[in-house]
Coordinates of C-alpha atoms in Angstrom, one line a residue:
M110 CA -16.5 -46.7 -157.6
F111 CA -17.7 -49.5 -159.9
S112 CA -21.3 -50.7 -160.1
K113 CA -22.4 -54.2 -159.3
D114 CA -23.1 -54.8 -163.1
V115 CA -19.6 -53.7 -164.1
K116 CA -18.1 -56.0 -161.5
L117 CA -20.2 -58.9 -162.7
K118 CA -19.2 -58.3 -166.3
A119 CA -15.5 -58.1 -165.4
I120 CA -15.8 -61.4 -163.4
N121 CA -17.7 -63.1 -166.2
D122 CA -15.0 -62.0 -168.7
L123 CA -12.3 -63.3 -166.4
N124 CA -14.1 -66.6 -166.0
A125 CA -14.6 -66.8 -169.8
G126 CA -10.8 -66.9 -170.2
I127 CA -10.1 -63.3 -171.2
K128 CA -6.7 -62.2 -169.9
V129 CA -6.6 -60.1 -166.7
K130 CA -4.8 -57.2 -168.4
Q131 CA -7.5 -57.1 -171.2
V132 CA -10.3 -57.1 -168.6
M133 CA -8.6 -54.4 -166.6
D134 CA -8.2 -52.2 -169.7
K135 CA -11.8 -52.8 -170.9
Y136 CA -13.4 -51.7 -167.6
G137 CA -10.7 -49.2 -166.4
I138 CA -9.6 -51.2 -163.4
K139 CA -6.3 -49.9 -162.1
G140 CA -5.0 -53.0 -160.3
T141 CA -5.2 -56.7 -160.4
A142 CA -5.8 -56.9 -156.7
T143 CA -9.2 -55.1 -157.2
L144 CA -10.3 -57.6 -159.8
Y145 CA -9.2 -60.6 -157.8
Q146 CA -10.9 -59.2 -154.7
W147 CA -14.2 -58.9 -156.6
K148 CA -13.8 -62.5 -157.9
Y149 CA -13.1 -63.8 -154.4
A150 CA -16.1 -61.9 -152.9
H151 CA -18.3 -63.2 -155.7
D152 CA -17.2 -66.8 -155.3
K153 CA -17.5 -66.6 -151.6
F154 CA -20.7 -64.5 -151.1
G155 CA -22.4 -64.6 -154.5
D156 CA -23.8 -61.4 -156.1
D157 CA -24.2 -59.9 -152.7
G158 CA -20.5 -59.9 -152.3
L159 CA -20.2 -57.3 -155.0
I160 CA -22.5 -54.7 -153.3
P161 CA -20.3 -52.0 -151.9
F162 CA -22.3 -51.4 -148.7
R163 CA -24.7 -54.1 -147.5
N164 CA -27.6 -53.3 -145.3
G165 CA -26.5 -53.8 -141.8
R166 CA -23.1 -54.5 -140.5
T167 CA -21.6 -57.7 -139.1
I168 CA -20.6 -57.2 -135.5
H169 CA -17.6 -59.2 -134.5
D170 CA -16.9 -59.7 -130.8
Y171 CA -13.6 -58.7 -129.2
S172 CA -12.2 -62.3 -129.0
F173 CA -12.8 -62.9 -132.7
K174 CA -10.9 -59.7 -133.6
I175 CA -8.0 -60.7 -131.4
K176 CA -8.0 -64.2 -133.0
V177 CA -7.8 -62.6 -136.5
I178 CA -5.0 -60.3 -135.5
R179 CA -3.0 -63.0 -133.7
W180 CA -3.4 -65.3 -136.7
R181 CA -2.2 -62.6 -139.1
I182 CA 0.9 -61.8 -136.9
D183 CA 1.8 -65.4 -136.1
N184 CA 1.5 -66.6 -139.7
I185 CA 3.1 -63.4 -141.1
K186 CA 0.2 -62.9 -143.5
S187 CA -1.2 -59.9 -145.3
Y188 CA -4.5 -58.2 -144.5
P189 CA -6.3 -59.7 -147.5
D190 CA -5.0 -63.2 -146.6
A191 CA -6.3 -62.8 -143.0
A192 CA -9.7 -61.5 -144.4
K193 CA -10.0 -64.5 -146.7
H194 CA -9.0 -67.0 -144.0
F195 CA -11.7 -65.7 -141.7
D196 CA -14.4 -64.9 -144.3
I197 CA -14.2 -61.1 -143.8
T198 CA -15.3 -59.3 -146.9
A199 CA -13.1 -56.2 -146.6
P200 CA -9.4 -56.6 -145.8
A201 CA -9.3 -53.0 -144.5
T202 CA -11.5 -54.2 -141.5
V203 CA -8.5 -56.3 -140.2
W204 CA -6.3 -53.3 -140.7
Y205 CA -8.7 -51.1 -138.6
W206 CA -8.9 -53.7 -135.9
E207 CA -5.1 -53.9 -135.7
N208 CA -4.7 -50.1 -135.6
D209 CA -7.4 -49.9 -132.9
L210 CA -5.5 -52.5 -130.9
L211 CA -2.2 -50.6 -131.1
S212 CA -3.8 -47.3 -130.2
G213 CA -5.7 -48.8 -127.3
R214 CA -9.2 -48.3 -128.7
L215 CA -9.9 -52.0 -129.2
K216 CA -10.9 -53.2 -125.8
P217 CA -13.3 -55.8 -124.5
K218 CA -16.7 -54.5 -123.5
F219 CA -17.0 -54.4 -119.7
G220 CA -20.3 -53.8 -117.9
R221 CA -20.7 -52.0 -114.7
S222 CA -18.9 -53.5 -111.8
D223 CA -21.0 -54.7 -109.0
T224 CA -19.8 -55.6 -105.5
N225 CA -22.4 -58.3 -105.0
M226 CA -21.5 -60.4 -108.1
S227 CA -23.1 -63.7 -108.7
K228 CA -21.0 -66.7 -109.6
E229 CA -22.1 -66.3 -113.3
D230 CA -21.0 -62.6 -113.2
Q231 CA -17.7 -63.6 -111.6
A232 CA -17.1 -66.2 -114.3
K233 CA -18.0 -63.6 -117.0
K234 CA -15.6 -61.0 -115.4
L235 CA -12.9 -63.6 -115.3
K236 CA -13.4 -64.5 -118.9
D237 CA -13.3 -60.8 -119.8
L238 CA -10.1 -60.4 -117.9
E239 CA -8.6 -63.4 -119.7
E240 CA -9.6 -61.8 -123.0
E241 CA -7.9 -58.5 -122.0
N242 CA -4.8 -60.5 -121.0
K243 CA -4.8 -62.1 -124.5
H244 CA -5.2 -58.6 -126.0
L245 CA -2.2 -57.3 -124.1
K246 CA -0.1 -60.4 -125.1
V247 CA -0.9 -59.8 -128.8
K248 CA -0.1 -56.2 -128.5
V249 CA 3.3 -56.9 -126.8
A250 CA 4.1 -59.6 -129.5
Y251 CA 3.3 -57.1 -132.2
L252 CA 5.4 -54.4 -130.7
E253 CA 8.3 -56.7 -130.2
K254 CA 8.2 -57.8 -133.8
L255 CA 7.9 -54.2 -134.9
K256 CA 10.9 -53.2 -132.8
A257 CA 13.0 -56.1 -134.1
L258 CA 12.2 -55.1 -137.7
T259 CA 13.1 -51.4 -137.1
Q260 CA 16.4 -52.5 -135.4
K261 CA 17.1 -54.8 -138.4
N262 CA 16.5 -51.9 -140.8
K263 CA 18.5 -49.5 -138.8
K264 CA 21.4 -52.0 -138.6
S265 CA 21.4 -52.7 -142.3
Q266 CA 21.4 -48.9 -143.0
T267 CA 24.4 -48.3 -140.7
N268 CA 26.4 -51.2 -142.3
K269 CA 26.1 -49.6 -145.8
R270 CA 29.0 -47.3 -146.5
P271 CA 28.8 -44.5 -149.1
K272 CA 31.1 -44.8 -152.1

């Protein structure tokens, strides 16, 4: 784990024109992605973007999570690309949301059902059901693409003949 000061020094060296490989060697950074993620976080959020765990957590609603996952799948983008596109500091967050969606843990928050629902409550329930419908459509699309990829890989492996 690198301190905020080390991250700032590495970013400043990078901005000063020092080559990426030299900066990595100087500070013991193993991958370029780490360095570029720091730079992006610093450019986007300032010095606070370099703090490993900020006080408090951002809570994203269900529809936002579905929107991020749908965008990533539809545009065939990586987790870091999706995180950058939606200003999410940690790309792993998108990965967790997607895994939660596939395992069935990512669900819209429903309140207690009431038999005497007002029109406002009915509208909210309808909206929640529409969100769940979107959730299921995204899940089906993801699974269909996954199935197509596995079939493609399987087919390419069976077409290869040993010499």
